Tab-separated table of C-alpha atoms and ligand atoms in Angstrom:
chain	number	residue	atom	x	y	z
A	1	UNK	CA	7.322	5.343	3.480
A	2	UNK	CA	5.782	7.366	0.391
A	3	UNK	CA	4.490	5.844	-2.121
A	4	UNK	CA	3.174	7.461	-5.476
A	5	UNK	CA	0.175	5.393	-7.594
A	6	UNK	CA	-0.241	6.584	-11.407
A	7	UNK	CA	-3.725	5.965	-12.011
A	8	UNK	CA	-6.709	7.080	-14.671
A	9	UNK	CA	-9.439	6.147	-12.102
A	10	UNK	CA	-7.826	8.341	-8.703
A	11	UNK	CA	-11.177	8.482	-6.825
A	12	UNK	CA	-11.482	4.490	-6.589
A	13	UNK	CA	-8.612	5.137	-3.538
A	14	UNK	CA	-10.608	7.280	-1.824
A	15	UNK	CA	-12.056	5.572	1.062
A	16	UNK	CA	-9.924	2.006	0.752
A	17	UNK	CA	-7.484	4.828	1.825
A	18	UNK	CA	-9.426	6.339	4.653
A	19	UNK	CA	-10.032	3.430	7.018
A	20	UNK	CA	-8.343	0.758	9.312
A	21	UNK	CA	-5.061	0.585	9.360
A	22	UNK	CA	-3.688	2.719	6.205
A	23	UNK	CA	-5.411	5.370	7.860
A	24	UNK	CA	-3.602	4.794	10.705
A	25	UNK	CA	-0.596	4.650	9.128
A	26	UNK	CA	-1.416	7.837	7.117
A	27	UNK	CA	-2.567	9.805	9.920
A	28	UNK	CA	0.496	8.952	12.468
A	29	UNK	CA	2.990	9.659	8.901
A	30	UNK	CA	4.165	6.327	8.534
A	31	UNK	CA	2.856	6.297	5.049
A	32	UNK	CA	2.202	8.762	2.412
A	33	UNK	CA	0.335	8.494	-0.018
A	34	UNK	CA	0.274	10.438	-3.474
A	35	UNK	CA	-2.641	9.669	-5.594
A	36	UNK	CA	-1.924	11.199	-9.579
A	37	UNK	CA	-4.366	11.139	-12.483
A	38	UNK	CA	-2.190	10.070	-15.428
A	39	UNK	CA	-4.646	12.392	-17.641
A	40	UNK	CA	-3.059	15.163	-16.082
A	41	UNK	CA	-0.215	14.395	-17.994
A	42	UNK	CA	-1.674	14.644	-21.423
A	43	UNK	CA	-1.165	17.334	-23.699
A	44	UNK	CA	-4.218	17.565	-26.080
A	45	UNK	CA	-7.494	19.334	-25.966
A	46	UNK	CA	-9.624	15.623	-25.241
A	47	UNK	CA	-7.025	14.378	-22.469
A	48	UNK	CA	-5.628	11.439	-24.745
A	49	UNK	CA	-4.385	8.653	-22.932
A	50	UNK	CA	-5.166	5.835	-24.825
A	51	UNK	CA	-4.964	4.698	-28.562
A	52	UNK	CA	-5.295	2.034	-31.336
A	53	UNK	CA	-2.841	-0.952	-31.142
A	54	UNK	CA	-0.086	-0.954	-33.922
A	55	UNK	CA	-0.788	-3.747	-35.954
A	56	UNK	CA	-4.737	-3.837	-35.871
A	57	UNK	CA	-6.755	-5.920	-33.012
A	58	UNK	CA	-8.985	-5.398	-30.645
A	59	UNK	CA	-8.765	-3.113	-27.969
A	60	UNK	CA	-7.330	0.075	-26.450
A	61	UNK	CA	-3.816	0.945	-25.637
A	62	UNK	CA	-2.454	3.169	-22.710
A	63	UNK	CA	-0.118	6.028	-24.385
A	64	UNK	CA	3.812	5.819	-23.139
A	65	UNK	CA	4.187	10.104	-22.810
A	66	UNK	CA	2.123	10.596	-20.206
A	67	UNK	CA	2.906	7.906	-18.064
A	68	UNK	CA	6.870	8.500	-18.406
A	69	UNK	CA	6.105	12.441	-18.049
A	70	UNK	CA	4.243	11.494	-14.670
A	71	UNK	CA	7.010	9.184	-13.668
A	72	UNK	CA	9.727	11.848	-14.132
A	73	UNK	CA	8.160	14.297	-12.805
A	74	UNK	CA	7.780	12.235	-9.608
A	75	UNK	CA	11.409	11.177	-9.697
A	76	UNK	CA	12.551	14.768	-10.398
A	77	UNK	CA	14.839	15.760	-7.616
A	78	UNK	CA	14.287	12.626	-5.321
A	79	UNK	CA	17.011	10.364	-4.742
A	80	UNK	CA	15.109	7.398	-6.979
A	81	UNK	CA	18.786	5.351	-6.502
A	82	UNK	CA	16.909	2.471	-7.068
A	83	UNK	CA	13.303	3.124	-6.064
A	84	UNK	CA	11.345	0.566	-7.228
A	85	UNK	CA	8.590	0.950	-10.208
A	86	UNK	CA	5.805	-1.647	-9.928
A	87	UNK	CA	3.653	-1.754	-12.995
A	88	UNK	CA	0.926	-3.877	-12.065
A	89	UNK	CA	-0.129	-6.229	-14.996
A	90	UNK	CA	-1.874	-9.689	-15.168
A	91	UNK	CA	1.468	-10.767	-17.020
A	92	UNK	CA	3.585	-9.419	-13.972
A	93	UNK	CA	5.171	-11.946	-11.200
A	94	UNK	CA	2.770	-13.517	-8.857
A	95	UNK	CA	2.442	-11.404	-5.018
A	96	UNK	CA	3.854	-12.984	-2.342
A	97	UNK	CA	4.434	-12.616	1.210
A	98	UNK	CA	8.239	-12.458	0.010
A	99	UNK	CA	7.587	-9.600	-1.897
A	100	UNK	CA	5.558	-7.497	0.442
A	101	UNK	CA	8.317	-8.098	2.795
A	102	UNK	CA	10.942	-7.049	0.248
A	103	UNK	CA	9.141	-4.100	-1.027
A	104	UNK	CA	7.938	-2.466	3.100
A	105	UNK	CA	11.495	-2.268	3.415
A	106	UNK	CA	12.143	0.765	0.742
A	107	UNK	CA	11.221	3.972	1.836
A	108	UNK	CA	9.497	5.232	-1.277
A	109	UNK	CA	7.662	3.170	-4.244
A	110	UNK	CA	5.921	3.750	-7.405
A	111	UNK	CA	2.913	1.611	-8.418
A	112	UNK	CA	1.943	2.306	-12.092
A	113	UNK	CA	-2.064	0.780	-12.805
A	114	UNK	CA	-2.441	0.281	-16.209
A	115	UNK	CA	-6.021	-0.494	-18.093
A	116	UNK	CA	-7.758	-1.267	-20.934
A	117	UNK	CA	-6.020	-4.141	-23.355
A	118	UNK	CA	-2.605	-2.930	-22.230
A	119	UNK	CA	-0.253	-0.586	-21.745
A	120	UNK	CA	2.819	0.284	-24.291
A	121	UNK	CA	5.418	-2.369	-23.904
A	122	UNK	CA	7.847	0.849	-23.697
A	123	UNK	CA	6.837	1.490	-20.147
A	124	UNK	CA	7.584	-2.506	-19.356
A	125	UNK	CA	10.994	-1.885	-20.967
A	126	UNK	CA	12.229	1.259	-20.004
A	127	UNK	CA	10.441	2.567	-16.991
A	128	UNK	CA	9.202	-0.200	-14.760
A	129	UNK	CA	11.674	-2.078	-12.485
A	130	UNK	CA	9.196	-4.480	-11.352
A	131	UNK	CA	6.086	-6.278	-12.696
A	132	UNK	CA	3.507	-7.717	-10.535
A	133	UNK	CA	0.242	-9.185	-10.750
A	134	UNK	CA	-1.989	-10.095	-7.678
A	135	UNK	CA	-3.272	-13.676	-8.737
A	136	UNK	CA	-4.027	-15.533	-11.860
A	137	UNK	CA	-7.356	-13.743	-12.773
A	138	UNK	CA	-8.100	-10.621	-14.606
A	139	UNK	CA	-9.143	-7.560	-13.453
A	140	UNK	CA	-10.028	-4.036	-15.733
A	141	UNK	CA	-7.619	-1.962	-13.932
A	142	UNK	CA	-4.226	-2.378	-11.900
A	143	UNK	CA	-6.161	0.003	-9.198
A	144	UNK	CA	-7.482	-2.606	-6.850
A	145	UNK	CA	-4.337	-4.714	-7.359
A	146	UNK	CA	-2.122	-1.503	-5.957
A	147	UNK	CA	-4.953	-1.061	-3.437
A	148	UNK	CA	-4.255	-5.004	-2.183
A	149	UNK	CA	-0.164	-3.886	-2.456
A	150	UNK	CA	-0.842	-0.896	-0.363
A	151	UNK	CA	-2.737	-2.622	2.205
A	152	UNK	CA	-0.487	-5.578	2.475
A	153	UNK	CA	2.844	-3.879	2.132
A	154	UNK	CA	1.197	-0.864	4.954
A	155	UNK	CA	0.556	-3.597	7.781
A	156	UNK	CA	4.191	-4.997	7.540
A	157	UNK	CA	5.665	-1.262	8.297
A	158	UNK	CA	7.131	-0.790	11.864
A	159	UNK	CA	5.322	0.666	14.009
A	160	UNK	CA	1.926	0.466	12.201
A	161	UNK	CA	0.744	-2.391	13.888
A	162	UNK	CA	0.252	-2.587	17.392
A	163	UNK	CA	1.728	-5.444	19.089
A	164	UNK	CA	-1.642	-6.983	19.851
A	165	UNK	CA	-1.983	-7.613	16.066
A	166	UNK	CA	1.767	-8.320	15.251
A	167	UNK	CA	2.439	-9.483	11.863
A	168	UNK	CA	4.012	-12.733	13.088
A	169	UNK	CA	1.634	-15.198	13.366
A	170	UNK	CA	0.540	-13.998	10.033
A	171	UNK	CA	-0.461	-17.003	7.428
A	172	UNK	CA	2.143	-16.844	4.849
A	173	UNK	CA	4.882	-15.201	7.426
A	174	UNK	CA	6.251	-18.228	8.050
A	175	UNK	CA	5.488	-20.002	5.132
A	176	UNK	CA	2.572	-22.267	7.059
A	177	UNK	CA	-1.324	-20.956	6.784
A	178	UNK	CA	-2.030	-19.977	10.495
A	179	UNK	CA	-3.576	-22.322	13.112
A	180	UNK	CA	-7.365	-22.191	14.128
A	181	UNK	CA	-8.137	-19.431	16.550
A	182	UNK	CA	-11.196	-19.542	18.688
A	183	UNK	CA	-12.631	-17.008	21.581
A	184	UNK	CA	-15.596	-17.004	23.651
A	185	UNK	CA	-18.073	-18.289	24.624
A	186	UNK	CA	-16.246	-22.017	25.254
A	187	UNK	CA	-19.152	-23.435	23.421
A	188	UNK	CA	-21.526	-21.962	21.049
A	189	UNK	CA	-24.290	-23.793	19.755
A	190	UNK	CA	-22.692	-27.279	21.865
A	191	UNK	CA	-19.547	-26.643	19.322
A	192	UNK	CA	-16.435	-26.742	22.019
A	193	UNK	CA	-12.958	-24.777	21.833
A	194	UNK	CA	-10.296	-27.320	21.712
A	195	UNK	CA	-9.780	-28.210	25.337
A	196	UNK	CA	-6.082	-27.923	25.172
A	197	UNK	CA	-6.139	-23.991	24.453
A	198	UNK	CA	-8.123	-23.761	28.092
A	199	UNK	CA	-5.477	-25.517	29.480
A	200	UNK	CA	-2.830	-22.864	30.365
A	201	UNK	CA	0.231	-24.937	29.419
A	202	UNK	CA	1.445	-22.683	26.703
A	203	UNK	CA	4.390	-25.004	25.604
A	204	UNK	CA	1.570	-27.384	24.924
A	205	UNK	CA	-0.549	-24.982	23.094
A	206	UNK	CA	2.324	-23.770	20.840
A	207	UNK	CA	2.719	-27.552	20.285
A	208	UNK	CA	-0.721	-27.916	18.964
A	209	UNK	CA	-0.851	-24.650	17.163
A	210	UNK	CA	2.099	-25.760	15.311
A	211	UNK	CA	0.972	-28.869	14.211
A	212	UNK	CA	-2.566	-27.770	13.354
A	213	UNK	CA	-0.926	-25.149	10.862
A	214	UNK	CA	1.247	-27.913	9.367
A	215	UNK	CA	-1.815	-30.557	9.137
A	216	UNK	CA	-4.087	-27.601	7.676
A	217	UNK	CA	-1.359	-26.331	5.070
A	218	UNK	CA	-0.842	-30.054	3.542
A	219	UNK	CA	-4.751	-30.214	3.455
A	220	UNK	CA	-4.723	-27.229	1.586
A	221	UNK	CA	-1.644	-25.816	0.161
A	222	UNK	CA	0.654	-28.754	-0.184
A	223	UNK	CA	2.846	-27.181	-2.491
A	224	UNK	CA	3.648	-24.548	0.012
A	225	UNK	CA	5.429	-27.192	2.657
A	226	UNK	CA	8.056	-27.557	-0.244
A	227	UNK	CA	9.853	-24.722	1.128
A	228	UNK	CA	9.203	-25.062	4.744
A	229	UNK	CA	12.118	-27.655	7.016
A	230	UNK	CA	10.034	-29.625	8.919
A	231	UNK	CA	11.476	-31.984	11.744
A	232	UNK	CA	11.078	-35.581	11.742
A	233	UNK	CA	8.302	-35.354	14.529
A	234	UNK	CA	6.728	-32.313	12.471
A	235	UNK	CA	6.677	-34.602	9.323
A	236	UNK	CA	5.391	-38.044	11.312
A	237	UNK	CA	2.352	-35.689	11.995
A	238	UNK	CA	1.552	-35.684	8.595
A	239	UNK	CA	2.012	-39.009	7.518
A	240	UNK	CA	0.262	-40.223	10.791
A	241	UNK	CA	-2.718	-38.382	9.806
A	242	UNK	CA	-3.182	-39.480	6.248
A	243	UNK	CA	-2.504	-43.283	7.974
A	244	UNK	CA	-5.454	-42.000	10.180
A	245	UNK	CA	-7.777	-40.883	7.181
A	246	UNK	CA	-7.384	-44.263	4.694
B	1	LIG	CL1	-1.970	-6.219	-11.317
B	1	LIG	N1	-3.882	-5.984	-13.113
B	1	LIG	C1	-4.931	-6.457	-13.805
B	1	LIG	N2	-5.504	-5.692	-14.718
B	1	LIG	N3	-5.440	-7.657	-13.624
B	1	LIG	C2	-4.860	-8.413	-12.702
B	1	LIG	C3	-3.760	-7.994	-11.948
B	1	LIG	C4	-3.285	-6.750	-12.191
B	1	LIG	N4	-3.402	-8.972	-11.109
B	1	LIG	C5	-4.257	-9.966	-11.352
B	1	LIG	N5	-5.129	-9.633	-12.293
């Protein structure tokens, strides 16, 4: 996969870039990055790329021309079909697992980071395919949000992770937040590991797994198990318990 990030802050990628498993991925060309400086795409003697907001207020806004001249320069003789174009924005759709999914499946993407108060609503319009933000908070820059897209989007390519760390167990893969997981010693400080994971039976373990992830995801995400099918045994766990807990 390649993907290009349009940036005005390129060194904040350096190292997130060079370690774990992106680097992995880089090194054995799974992934391939391009890093661009949007003010390489200005025209003027002070490298322009931002200016006052039509209609007064406070605030600084990114310039469409060199964004769009990046962007086409990128897109010049590749087959961009229907390569997606990510602006990331607080006002974009909320990141999910879904998403990640969708988007590890293209083989090349653009992530556009915009700054200050905003960005030209020209580049929403007519450049970006996609708008995303990474959670209902506010950051100064879309560079750690493309950062958290790389990083999730990287681990769900195939091949990049080994299968000792599959994807699959993943919280979020399968719309439950994942079980406990324990390892040695057996007991640290005379806390235990649940005796049924020493137990060998794996059908029960599975069995336990499953219902801890249910049990912990209406604790703490209840709004997630709206889109999960539970069975009837799967959903008596859940009632049982909050029997258990009044
Ligand atoms: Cl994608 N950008 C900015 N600036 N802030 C954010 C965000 C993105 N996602 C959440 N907050």
């Amino acid at each position: 996969m390649r993907i290009d990030i349009l940036c005005l802050f390129p060194d904040m990628f350096i190292s997130p870039f060079e370690q774990s498993i992106i680097k992995r991925a880089k090194e054995s060309n799974l992934l391939n990055i391009v890093i661009h400086d949007i003010r390489d795409y200005t025209h003027d003697s002070h490298h322009t790329v931002d200016d006052y907001p039509y209609g007064g207020g406070p605030g600084m806004v990114l310039k469409p021309e060199p964004i769009f001249e990046l962007a086409e320069t990128i897109q010049h003789g590749v087959d961009t079909g229907d390569m997606p174009v990510v602006l990331l924005t607080p006002q974009g759709k909320l990141l999910t697992q879904k998403i990640v999914r969708d988007l590890a499946l293209q083989p090349h993407l653009m992530l556009i980071c915009g700054h200050y108060e905003g960005i030209d609503e020209r580049v929403h319009e007519h450049l970006a395919t996609d708008e995303i933000s990474i959670g209902d908070y506010v950051l100064s820059g879309g560079e750690l949000a493309a950062m958290v897209m790389v990083d999730a989007i990287t681990r769900l390519i195939p091949g990049v992770l080994g299968s000792e760390e599959s994807a699959k167990d993943d919280s979020h893969s399968n719309g439950l937040l994942e079980y406990p997981q324990y390892t040695r010693p057996e007991t640290y400080r005379s806390w235990s590991v649940p005796s049924i994971l020493l137990s060998g039976n794996h059908e029960k373990i599975a069995q336990w797994r499953k219902r801890q992830s249910i049990l912990r995801t209406a604790t703490r995400r209840p709004e997630m198990l709206q889109q999960v099918i539970l069975s009837c045994e799967e959903k008596s766990w859940i009632s049982e318990r909050s029997l258990n807990q009044n």
